[in-house]
Short mmCIF file of C-alpha atoms and ligand atoms in Angstrom, two decimals:
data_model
loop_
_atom_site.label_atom_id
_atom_site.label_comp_id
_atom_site.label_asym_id
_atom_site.label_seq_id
_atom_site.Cartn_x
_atom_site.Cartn_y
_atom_site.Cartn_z
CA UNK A 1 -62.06 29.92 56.90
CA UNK A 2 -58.74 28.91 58.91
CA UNK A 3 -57.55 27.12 54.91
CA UNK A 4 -58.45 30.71 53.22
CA UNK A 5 -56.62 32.85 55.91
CA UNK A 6 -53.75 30.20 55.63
CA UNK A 7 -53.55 31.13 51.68
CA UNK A 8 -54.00 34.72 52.68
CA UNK A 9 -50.46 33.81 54.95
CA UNK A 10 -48.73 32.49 52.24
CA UNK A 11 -50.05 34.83 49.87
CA UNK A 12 -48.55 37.67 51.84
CA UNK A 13 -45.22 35.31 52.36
CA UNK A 14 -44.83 34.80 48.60
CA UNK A 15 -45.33 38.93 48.24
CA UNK A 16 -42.84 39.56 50.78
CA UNK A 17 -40.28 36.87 49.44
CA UNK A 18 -40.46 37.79 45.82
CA UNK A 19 -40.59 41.54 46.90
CA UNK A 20 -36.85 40.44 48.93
CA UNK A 21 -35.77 38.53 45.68
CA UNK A 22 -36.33 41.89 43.46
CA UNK A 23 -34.88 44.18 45.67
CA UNK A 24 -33.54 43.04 49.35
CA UNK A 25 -34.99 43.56 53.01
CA UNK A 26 -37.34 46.20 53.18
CA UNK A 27 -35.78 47.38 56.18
CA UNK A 28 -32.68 47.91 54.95
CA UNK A 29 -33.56 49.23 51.61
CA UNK A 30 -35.71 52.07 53.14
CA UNK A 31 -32.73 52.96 55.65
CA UNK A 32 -30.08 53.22 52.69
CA UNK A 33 -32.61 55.11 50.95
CA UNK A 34 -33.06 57.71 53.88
CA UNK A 35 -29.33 57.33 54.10
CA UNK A 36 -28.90 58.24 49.91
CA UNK A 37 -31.38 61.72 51.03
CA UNK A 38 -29.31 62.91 53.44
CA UNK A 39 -26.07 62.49 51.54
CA UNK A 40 -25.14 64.80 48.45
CA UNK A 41 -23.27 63.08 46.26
CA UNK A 42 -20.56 64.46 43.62
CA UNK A 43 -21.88 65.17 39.97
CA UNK A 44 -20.51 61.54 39.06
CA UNK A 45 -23.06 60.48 41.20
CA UNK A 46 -21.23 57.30 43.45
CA UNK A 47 -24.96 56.57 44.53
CA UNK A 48 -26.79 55.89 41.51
CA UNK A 49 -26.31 52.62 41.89
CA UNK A 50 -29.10 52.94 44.73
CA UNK A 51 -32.10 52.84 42.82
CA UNK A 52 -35.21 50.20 42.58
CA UNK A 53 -34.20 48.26 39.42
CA UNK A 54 -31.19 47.05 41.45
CA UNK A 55 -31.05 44.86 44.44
CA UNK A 56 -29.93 46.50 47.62
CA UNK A 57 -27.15 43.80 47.85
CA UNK A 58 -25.94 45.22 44.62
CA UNK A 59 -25.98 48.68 45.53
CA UNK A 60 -21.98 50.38 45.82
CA UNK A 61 -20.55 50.39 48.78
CA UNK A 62 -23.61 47.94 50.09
CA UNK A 63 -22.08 44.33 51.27
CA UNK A 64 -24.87 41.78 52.06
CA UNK A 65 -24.64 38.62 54.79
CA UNK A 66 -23.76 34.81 53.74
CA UNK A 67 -26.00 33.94 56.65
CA UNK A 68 -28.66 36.59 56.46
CA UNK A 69 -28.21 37.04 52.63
CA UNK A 70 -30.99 39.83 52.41
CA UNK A 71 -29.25 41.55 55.09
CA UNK A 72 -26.87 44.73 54.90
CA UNK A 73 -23.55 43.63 56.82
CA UNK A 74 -21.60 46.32 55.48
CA UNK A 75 -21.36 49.84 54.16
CA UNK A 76 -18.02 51.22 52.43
CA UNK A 77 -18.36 54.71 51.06
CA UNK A 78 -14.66 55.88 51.63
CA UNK A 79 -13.42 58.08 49.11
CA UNK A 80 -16.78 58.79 47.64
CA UNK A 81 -16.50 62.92 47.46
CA UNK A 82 -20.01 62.75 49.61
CA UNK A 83 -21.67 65.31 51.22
CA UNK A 84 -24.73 66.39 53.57
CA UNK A 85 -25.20 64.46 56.61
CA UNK A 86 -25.30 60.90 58.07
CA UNK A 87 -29.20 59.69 58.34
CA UNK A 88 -30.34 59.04 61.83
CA UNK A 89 -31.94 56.26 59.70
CA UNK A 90 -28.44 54.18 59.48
CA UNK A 91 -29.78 52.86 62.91
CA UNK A 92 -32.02 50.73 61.64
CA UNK A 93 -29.34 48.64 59.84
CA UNK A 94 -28.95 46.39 62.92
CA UNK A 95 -27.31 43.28 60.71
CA UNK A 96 -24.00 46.33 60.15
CA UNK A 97 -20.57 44.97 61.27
CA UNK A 98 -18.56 47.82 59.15
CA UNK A 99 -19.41 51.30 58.55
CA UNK A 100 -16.43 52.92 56.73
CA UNK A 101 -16.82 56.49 55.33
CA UNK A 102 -13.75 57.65 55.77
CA UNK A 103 -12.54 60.49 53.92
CA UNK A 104 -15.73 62.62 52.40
CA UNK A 105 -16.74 65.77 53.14
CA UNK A 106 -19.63 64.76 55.30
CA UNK A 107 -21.10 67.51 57.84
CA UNK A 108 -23.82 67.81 61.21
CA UNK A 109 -23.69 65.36 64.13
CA UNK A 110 -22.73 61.92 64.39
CA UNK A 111 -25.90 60.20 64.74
CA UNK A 112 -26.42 58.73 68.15
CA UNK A 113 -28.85 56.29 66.80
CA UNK A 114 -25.87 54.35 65.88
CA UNK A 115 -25.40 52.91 69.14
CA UNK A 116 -28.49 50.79 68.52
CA UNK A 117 -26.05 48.85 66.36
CA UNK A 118 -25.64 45.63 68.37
CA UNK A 119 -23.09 43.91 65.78
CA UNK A 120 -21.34 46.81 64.60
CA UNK A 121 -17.30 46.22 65.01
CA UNK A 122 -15.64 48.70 62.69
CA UNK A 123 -17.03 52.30 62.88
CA UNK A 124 -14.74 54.86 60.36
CA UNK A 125 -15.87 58.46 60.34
CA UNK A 126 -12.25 59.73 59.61
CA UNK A 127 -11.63 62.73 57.80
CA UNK A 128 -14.92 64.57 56.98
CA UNK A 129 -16.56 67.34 58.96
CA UNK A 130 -18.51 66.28 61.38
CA UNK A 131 -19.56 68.57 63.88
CA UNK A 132 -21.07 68.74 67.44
CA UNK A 133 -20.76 66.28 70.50
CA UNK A 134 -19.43 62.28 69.92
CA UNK A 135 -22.58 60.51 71.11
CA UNK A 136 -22.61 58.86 74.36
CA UNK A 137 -24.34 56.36 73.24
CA UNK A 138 -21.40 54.72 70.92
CA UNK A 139 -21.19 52.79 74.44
CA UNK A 140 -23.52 50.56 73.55
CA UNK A 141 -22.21 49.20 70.29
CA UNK A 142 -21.61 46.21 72.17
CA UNK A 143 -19.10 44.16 69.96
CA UNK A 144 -17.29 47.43 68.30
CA UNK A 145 -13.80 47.47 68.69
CA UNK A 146 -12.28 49.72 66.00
CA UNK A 147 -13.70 53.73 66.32
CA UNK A 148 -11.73 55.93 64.48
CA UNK A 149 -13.32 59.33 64.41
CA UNK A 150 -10.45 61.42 63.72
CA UNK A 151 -9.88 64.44 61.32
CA UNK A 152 -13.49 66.45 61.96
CA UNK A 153 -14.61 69.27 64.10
CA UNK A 154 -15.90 66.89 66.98
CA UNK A 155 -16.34 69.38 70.18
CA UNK A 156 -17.39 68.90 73.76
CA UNK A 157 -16.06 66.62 75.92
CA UNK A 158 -15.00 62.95 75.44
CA UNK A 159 -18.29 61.02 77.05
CA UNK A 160 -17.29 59.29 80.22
CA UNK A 161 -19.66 56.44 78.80
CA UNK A 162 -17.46 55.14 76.22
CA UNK A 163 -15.31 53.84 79.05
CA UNK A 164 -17.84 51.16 79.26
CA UNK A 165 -17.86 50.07 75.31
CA UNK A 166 -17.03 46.21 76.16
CA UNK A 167 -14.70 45.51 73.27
CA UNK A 168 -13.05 48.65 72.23
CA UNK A 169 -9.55 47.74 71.07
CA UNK A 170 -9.41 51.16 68.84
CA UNK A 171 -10.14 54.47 69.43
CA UNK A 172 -8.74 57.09 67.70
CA UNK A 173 -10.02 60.87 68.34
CA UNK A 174 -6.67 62.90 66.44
CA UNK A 175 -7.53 66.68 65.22
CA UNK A 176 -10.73 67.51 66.74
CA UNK A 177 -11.97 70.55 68.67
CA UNK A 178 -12.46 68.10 71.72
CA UNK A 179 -12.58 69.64 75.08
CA UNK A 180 -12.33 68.10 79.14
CA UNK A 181 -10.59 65.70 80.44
CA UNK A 182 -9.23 61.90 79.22
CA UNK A 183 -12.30 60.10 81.20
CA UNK A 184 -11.08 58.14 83.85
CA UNK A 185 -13.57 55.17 83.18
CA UNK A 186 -10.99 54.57 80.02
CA UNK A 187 -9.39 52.34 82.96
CA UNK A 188 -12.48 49.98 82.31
CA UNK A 189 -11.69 49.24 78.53
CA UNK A 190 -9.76 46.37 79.45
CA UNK A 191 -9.30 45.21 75.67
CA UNK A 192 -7.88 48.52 74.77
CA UNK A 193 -4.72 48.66 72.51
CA UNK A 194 -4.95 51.67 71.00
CA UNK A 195 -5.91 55.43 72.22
CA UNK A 196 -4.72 58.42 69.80
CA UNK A 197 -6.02 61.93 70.51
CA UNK A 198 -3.36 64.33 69.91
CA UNK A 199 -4.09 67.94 68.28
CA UNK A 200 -7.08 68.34 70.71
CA UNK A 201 -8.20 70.47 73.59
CA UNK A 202 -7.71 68.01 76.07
CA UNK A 203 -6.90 69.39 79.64
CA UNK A 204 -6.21 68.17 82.86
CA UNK A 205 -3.96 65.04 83.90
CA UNK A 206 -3.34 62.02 82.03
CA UNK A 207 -5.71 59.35 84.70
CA UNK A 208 -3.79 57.08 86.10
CA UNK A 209 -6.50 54.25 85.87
CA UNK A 210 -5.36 54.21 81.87
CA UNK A 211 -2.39 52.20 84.00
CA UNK A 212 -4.68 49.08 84.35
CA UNK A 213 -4.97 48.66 81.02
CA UNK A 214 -3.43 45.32 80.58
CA UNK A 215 -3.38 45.09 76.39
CA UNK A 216 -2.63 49.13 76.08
CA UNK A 217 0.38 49.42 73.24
CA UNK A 218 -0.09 52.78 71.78
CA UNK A 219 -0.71 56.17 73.53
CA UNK A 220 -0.93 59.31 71.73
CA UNK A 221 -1.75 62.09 73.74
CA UNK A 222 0.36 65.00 71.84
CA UNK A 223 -1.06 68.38 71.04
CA UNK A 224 -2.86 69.07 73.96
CA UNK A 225 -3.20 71.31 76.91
CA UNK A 226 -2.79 68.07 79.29
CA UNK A 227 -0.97 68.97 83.19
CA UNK A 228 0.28 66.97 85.34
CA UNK A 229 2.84 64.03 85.62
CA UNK A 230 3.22 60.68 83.59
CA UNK A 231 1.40 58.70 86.02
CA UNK A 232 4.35 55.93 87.22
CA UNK A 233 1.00 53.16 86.61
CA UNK A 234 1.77 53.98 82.63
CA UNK A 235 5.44 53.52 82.81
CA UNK A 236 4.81 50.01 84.48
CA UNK A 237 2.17 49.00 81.86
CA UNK A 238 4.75 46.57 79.87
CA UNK A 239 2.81 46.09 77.11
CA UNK A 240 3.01 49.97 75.79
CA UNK A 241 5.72 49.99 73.38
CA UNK A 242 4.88 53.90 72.03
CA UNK A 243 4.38 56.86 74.11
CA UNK A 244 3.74 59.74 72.81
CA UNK A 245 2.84 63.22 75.24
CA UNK A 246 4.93 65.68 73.55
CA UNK A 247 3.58 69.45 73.02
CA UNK A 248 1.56 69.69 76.66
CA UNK A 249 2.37 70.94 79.64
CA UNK A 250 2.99 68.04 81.63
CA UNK A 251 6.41 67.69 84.44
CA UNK A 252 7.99 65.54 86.47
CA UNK A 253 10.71 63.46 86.53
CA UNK A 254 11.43 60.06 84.70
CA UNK A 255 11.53 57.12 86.74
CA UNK A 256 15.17 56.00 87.33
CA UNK A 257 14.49 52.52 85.82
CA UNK A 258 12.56 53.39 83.17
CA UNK A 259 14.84 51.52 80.75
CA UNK A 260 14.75 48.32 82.58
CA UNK A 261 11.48 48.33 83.94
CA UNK A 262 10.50 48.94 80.19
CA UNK A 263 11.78 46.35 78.03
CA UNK A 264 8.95 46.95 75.06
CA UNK A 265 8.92 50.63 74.71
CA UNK A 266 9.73 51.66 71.19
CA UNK A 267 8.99 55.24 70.90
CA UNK A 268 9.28 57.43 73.65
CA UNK A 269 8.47 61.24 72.88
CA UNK A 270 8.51 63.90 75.82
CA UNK A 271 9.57 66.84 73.77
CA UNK A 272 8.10 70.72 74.42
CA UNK A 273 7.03 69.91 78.00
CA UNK A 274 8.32 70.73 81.71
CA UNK A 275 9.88 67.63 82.25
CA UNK A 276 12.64 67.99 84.69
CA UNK A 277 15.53 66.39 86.44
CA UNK A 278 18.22 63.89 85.44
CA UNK A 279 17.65 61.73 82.46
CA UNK A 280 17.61 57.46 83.56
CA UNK A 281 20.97 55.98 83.06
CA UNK A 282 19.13 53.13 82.68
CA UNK A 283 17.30 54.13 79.39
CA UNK A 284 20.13 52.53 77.06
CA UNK A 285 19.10 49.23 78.27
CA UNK A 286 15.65 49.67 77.11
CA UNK A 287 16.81 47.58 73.73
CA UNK A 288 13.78 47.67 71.72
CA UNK A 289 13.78 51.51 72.31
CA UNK A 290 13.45 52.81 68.77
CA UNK A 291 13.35 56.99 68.84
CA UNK A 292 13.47 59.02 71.63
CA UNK A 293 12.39 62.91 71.70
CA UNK A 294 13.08 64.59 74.60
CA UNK A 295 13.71 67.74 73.24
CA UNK A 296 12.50 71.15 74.96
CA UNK A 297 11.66 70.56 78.09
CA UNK A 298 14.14 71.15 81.26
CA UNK A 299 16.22 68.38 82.03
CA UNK A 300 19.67 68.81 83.58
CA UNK A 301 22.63 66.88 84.10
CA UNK A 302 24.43 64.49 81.44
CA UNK A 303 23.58 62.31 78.31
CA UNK A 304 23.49 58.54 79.45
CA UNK A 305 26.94 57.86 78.12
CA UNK A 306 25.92 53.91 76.93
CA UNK A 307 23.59 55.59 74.31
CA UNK A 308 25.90 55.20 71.47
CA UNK A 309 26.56 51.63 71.72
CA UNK A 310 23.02 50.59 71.76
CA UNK A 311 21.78 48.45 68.68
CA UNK A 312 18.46 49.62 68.09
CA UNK A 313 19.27 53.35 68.33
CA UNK A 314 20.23 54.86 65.25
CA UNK A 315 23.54 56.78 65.71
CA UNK A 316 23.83 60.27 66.17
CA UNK A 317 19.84 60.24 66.11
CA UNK A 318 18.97 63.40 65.44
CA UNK A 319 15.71 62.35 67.54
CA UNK A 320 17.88 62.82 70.35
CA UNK A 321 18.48 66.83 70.71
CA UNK A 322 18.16 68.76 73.29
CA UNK A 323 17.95 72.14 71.57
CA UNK A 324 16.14 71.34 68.04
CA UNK A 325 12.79 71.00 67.55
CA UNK A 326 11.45 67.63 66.56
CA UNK A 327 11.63 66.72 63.63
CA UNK A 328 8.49 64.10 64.73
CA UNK A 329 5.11 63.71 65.17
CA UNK A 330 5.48 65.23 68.67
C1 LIG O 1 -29.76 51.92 38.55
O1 LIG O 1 -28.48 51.34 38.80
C2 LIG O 1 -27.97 50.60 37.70
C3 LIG O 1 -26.68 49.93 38.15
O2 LIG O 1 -25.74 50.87 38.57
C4 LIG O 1 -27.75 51.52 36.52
O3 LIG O 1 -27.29 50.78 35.42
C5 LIG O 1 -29.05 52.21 36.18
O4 LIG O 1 -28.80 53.17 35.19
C6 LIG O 1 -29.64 52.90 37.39
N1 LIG O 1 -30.95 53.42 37.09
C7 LIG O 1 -31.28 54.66 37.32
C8 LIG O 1 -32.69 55.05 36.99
O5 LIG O 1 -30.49 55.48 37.78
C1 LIG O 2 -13.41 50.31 52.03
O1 LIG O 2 -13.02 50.38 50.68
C2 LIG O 2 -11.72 50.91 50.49
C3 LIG O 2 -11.49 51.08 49.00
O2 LIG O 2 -11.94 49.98 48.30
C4 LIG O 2 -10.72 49.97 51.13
O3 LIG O 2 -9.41 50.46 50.98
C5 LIG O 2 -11.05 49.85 52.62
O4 LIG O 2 -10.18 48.92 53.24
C6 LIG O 2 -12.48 49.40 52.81
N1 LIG O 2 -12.83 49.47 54.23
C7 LIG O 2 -13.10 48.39 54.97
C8 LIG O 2 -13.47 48.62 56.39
O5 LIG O 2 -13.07 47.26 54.53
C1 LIG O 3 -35.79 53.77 61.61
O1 LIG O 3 -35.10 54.91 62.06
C2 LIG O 3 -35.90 56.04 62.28
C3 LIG O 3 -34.97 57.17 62.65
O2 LIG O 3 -34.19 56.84 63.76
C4 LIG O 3 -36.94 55.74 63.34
O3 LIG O 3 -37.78 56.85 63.49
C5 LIG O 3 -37.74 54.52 62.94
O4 LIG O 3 -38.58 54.15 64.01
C6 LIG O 3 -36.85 53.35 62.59
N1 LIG O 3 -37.64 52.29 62.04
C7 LIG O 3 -37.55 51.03 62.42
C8 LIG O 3 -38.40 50.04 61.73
O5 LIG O 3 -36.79 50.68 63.32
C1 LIG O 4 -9.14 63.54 53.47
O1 LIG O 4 -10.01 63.23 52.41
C2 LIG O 4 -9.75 63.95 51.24
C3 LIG O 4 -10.81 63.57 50.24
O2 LIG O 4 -12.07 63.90 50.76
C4 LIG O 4 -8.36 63.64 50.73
O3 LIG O 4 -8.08 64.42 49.59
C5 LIG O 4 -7.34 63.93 51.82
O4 LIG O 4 -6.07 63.51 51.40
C6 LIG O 4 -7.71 63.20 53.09
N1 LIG O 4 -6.83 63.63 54.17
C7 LIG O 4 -6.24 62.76 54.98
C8 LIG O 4 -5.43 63.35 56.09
O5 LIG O 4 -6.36 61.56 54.83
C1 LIG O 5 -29.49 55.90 72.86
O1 LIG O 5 -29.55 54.58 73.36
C2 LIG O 5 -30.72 54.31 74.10
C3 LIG O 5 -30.57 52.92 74.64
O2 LIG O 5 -30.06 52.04 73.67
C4 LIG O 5 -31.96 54.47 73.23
O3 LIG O 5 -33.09 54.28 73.99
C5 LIG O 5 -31.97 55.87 72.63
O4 LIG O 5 -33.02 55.95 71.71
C6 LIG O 5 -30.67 56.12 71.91
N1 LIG O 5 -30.63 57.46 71.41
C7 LIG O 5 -30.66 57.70 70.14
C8 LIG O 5 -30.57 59.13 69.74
O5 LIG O 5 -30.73 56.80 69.34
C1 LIG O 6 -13.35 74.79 68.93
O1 LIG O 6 -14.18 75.01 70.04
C2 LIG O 6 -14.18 76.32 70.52
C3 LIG O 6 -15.07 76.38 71.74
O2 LIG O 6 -14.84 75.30 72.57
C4 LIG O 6 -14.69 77.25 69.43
O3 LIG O 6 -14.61 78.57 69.87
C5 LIG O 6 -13.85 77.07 68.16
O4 LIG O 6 -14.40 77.81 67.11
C6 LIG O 6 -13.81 75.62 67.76
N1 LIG O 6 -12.90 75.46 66.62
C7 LIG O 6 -13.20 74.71 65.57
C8 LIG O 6 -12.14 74.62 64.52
O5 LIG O 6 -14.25 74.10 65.45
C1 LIG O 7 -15.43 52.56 85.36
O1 LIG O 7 -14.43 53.38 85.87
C2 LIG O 7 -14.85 54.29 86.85
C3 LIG O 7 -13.70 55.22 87.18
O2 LIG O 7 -12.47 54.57 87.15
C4 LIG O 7 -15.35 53.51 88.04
O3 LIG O 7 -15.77 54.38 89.06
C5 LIG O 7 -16.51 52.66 87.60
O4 LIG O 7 -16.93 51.84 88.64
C6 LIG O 7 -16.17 51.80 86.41
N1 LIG O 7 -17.39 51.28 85.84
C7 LIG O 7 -17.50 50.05 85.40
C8 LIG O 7 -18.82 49.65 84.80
O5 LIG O 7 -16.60 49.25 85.44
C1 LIG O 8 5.50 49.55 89.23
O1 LIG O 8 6.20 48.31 89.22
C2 LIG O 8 7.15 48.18 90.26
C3 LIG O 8 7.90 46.88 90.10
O2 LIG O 8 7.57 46.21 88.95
C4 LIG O 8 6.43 48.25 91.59
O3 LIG O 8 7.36 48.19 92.63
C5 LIG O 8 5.65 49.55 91.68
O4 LIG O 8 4.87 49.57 92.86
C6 LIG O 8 4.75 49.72 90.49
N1 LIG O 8 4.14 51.05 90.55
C7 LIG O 8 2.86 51.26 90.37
C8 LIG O 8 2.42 52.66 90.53
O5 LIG O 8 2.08 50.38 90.08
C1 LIG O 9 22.66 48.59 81.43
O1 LIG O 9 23.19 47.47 80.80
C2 LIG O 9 24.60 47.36 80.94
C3 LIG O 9 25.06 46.18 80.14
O2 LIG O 9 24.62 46.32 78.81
C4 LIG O 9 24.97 47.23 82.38
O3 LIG O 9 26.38 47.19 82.51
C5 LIG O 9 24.43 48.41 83.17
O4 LIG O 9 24.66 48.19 84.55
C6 LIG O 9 22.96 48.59 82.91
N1 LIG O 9 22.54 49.82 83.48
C7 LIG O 9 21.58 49.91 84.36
C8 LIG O 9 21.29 51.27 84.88
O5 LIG O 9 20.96 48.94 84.72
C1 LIG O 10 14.42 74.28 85.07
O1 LIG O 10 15.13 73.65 86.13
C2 LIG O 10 15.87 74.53 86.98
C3 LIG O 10 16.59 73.69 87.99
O2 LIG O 10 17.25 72.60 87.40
C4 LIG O 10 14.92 75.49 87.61
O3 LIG O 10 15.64 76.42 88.36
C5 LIG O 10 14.10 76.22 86.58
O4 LIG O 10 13.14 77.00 87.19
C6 LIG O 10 13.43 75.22 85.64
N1 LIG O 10 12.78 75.96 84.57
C7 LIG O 10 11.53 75.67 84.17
C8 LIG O 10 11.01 76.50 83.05
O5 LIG O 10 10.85 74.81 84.71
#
């Protein structure tokens, strides 16, 4: 009895195995296959690859382990003209490290069952038209570190729980319909370099927590509705070398040592604010600084005089007007 039920086993084995061979894990097959129904692809069909007289590891787009061979590791459908919507199903693909599908026309929500993805590092929904709320739940991809969900019709606010995504490095949030605040709990994301969310709703003050941040080196924070002053923790961080907070409302005055206190800043634009007061003296001697845009808001008194003989400034930058619009990505 035990030997027959032990050939029943590897009976059952063999099936499954072979079954693998032929066509991958059955997991992940049936998710990209859910996946395929919820997408509508172009006439030239970029998914016909997907069918059952192919293995799943030879599907387009579909990259399979070295370890786990049978398992899906990645999925690369940039540039693939697809529509519909992203499968709730794309959950269940819990070997993913990449999801890139950038650049379709993809619509709905962003599914929240993605945060069920343990290994997943690189998440790209850039450039389609998504819709609705970004999923709190992102926070518990607990090795991403590259989320770029920029270029859709994202709304609501930014969830306070992504502050608590362990190994963000990346997060970029440009030209959505997003609404609220920055969330303060961004101050938790100590591995953050890089936070981009310009042409946005965003209101309120930039939080001064973002000023803990010891690997932040790029803020973008143009194109919103943001009040408030620089916080002086951001001006102090010295491993920012671009700031970027033109086209809000924000005011305040520059900190007189901003140009020695920051030897790494790069790119510094203010413009189309209410900044106010005297500009440093001591800017000049920030020599890495790069371009500078401080045009439009309401600062008084003279042009350090020094600028012209700095090295890294271009001459006569035209960055550097008071009256003209920038010419920049404010
Ligand atoms: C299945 O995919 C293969 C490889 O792309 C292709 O040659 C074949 O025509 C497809 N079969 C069907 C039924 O679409
Ligand atoms: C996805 O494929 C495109 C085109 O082949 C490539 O440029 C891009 O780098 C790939 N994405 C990732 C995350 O590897
Ligand atoms: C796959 O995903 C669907 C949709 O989220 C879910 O209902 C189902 O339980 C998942 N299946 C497995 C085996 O995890
Ligand atoms: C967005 O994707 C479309 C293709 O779907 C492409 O034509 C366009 O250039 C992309 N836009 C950006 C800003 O990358
Ligand atoms: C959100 O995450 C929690 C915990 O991981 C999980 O129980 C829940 O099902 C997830 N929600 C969705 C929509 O997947
Ligand atoms: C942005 O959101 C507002 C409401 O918050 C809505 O009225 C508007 O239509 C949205 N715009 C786009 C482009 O989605
Ligand atoms: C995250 O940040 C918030 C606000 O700064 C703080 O109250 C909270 O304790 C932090 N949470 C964690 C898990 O570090
Ligand atoms: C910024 O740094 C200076 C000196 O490096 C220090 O005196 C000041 O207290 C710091 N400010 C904040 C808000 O951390
Ligand atoms: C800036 O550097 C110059 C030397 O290059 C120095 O003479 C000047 O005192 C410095 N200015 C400030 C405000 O530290
Ligand atoms: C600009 O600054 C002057 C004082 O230097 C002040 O009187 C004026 O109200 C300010 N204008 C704006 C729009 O903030």
């Amino acid at each position: 009895m035990i030997v027959h039920l032990f050939v029943l086993f590897l009976c059952s084995k063999l099936v499954v195995l072979s079954g693998a061979r032929l066509h991958g894990n059955e997991n992940d097959r049936l998710a990209l296959l859910a996946l395929k129904e919820g997408l509508k692809q172009n006439p030239s069909g970029a998914l016909s690859s997907w069918n059952n007289s192919n293995h799943v590891c030879d599907w387009e787009g579909v990259t399979c382990g070295s370890k786990h061979p049978e398992r899906v590791i990645a999925l690369n459908l940039s540039n693939h003209d697809l529509q519909g919507s992203i499968s709730p199903f794309i959950g269940n693909l819990s070997f993913l490290r990449k999801i890139d599908l950038m650049n379709n026309a993809l619509q709905g929500n962003i599914p929240g069952e993605l945060g069920r993805l343990h290994k997943l590092q690189f998440l790209n929904l850039g450039n389609n038209s998504l819709h609705g709320a970004i999923p709190a739940n992102l926070s518990h991809c607990s090795s991403l570190k590259t989320m770029v969900l920029e270029y859709n019709q994202l709304g609501g606010a930014i969830p306070v729980e992504l502050g608590s995504t362990p190994k963000l490095e990346l997060l970029a949030l440009d030209n959505n319909n997003l609404t609220g605040v920055i969330p303060p709990s961004f101050g938790n994301l100590s591995t953050l370099m890089l936070f981009s969310c310009m042409y946005n709703n965003l209101q309120g003050s930039i939080p001064k927590e973002l000023g803990k941040l010891p690997k932040l080196e790029f803020f973008q924070a143009s194109a919103n509705t943001l009040t408030g002053m620089i916080p002086s923790q951001l001006f102090n961080l010295s491993s920012l070398f671009y700031l970027s907070v033109g086209k809000n409302h924000l005011h305040g005055t520059l900190p007189p040592n901003l140009g020695i206190q920051h030897m790494n800043l790069q790119v510094l634009y203010l413009t189309d604010n209410q900044f106010s007061g005297p500009i440093p003296a001591s800017l000049p001697n920030a020599s890495s600084l790069q371009e500078i845009d401080l045009s439009l808001n309401n600062f008084s008194g003279k042009i350090p005089s020094n600028f012209g003989s700095s090295q890294s400034l271009p001459v006569a930058s035209p960055a550097f007007g008071f009256q003209s619009a920038s010419r920049h990505i404010p």
